[in-house]
XYZ file of C-alpha atoms in Angstrom:
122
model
C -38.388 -6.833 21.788
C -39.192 -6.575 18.440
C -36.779 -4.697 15.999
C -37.162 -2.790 12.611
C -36.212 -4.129 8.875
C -33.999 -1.571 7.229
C -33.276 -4.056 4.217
C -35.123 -3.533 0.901
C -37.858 -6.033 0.709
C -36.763 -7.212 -2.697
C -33.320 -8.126 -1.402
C -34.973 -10.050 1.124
C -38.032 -11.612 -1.482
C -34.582 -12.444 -3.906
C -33.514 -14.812 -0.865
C -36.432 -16.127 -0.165
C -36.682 -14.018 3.192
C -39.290 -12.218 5.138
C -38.000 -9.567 7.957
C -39.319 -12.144 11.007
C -36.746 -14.491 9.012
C -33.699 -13.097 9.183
C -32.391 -14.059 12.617
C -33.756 -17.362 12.085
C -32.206 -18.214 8.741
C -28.704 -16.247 9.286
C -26.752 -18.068 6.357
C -29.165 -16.569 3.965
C -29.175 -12.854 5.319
C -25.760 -12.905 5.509
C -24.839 -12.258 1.598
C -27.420 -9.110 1.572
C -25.747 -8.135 4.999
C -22.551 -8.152 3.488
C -23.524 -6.082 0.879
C -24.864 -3.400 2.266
C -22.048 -2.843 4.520
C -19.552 -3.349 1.450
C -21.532 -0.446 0.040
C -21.338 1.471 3.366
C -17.570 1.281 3.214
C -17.122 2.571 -0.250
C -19.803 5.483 0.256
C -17.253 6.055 2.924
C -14.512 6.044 0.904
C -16.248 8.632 -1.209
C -16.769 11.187 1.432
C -13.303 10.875 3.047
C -12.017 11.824 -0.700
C -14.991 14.766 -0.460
C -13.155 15.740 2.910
C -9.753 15.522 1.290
C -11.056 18.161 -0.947
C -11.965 20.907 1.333
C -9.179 23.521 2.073
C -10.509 24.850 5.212
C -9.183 22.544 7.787
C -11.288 23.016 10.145
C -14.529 21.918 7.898
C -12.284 19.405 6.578
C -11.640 18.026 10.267
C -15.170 18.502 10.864
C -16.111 16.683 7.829
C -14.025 13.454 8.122
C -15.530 12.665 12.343
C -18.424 11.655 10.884
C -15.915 9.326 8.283
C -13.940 7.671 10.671
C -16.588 6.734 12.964
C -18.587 5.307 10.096
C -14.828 3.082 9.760
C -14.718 1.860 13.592
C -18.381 0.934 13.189
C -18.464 -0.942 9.515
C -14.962 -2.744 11.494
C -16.929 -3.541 14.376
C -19.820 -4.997 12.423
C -17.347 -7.281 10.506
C -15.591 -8.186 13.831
C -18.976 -9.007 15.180
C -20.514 -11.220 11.805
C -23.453 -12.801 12.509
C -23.689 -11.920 16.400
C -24.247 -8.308 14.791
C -27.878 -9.167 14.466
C -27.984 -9.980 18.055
C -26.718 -7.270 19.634
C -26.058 -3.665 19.433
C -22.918 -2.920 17.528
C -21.618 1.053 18.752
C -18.510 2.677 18.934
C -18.040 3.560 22.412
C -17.939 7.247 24.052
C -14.553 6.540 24.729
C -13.029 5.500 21.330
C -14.940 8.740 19.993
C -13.293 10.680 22.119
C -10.102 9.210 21.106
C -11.163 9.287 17.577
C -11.668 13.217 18.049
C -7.958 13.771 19.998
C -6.482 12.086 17.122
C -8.204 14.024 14.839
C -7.451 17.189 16.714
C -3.704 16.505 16.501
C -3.377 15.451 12.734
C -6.252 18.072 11.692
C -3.198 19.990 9.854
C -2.242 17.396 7.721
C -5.268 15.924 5.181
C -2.948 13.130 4.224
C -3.292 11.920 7.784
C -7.562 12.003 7.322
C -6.803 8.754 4.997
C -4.575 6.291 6.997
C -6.762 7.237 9.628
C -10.099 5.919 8.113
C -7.865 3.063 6.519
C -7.167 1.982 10.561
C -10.279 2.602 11.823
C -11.405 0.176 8.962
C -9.475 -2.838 9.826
């Protein structure tokens, strides 16, 4: 089954990779890989501070799901390294539902939002 190329092309051209490439030559994906999902994590960050921002805690609550499953997923993709490209990476139904009771039970306190999406990161 043939999958899509999400990667900018001159990322790829830079490392002297074409899209069929990349599972074959993993070592030299791997540095544009990690990259991208360094930059996921810290456009992360910034919307978790965004949520920290919003008084209403319900929008705030509403605002950091989206966060903190971002978090399980960039951990799971680490976890997972170069198998990542092999497989489908998700979090599973039932660790979003647990994501969303834990959420529902510290959704009064934002200082809670950020050790959260700190956990979910590791």
């Amino acid at each position: 089954e043939a999958g899509r190329c999400y990667f900018p092309e001159d990322e790829l051209t830079s490392a002297r990779l074409t899209p069929s490439q990349i599972l074959s030559k993993p070592e030299r994906f791997q540095p544009i890989y990690r990259n991208w999902v360094d930059k996921a994590e810290r456009d992360l960050e910034c919307g978790m501070q965004y949520s920290g921002a919003i008084r209403n805690r319900r929008v705030a609550a509403a605002t950091v799901l989206p966060g903190l499953i971002g978090a399980r997923t960039l951990a799971l993709l680490r976890e997972a390294g170069a198998t990542a490209l092999h497989r489908k990476i998700k979090v599973s139904r039932r660790e979003v539902r647990e994501i969303i009771a834990r959420l529902a039970l510290t959704f009064a306190v934002g200082s809670k939002f950020a050790a959260m999406f700190e956990r979910f990161l590791r």
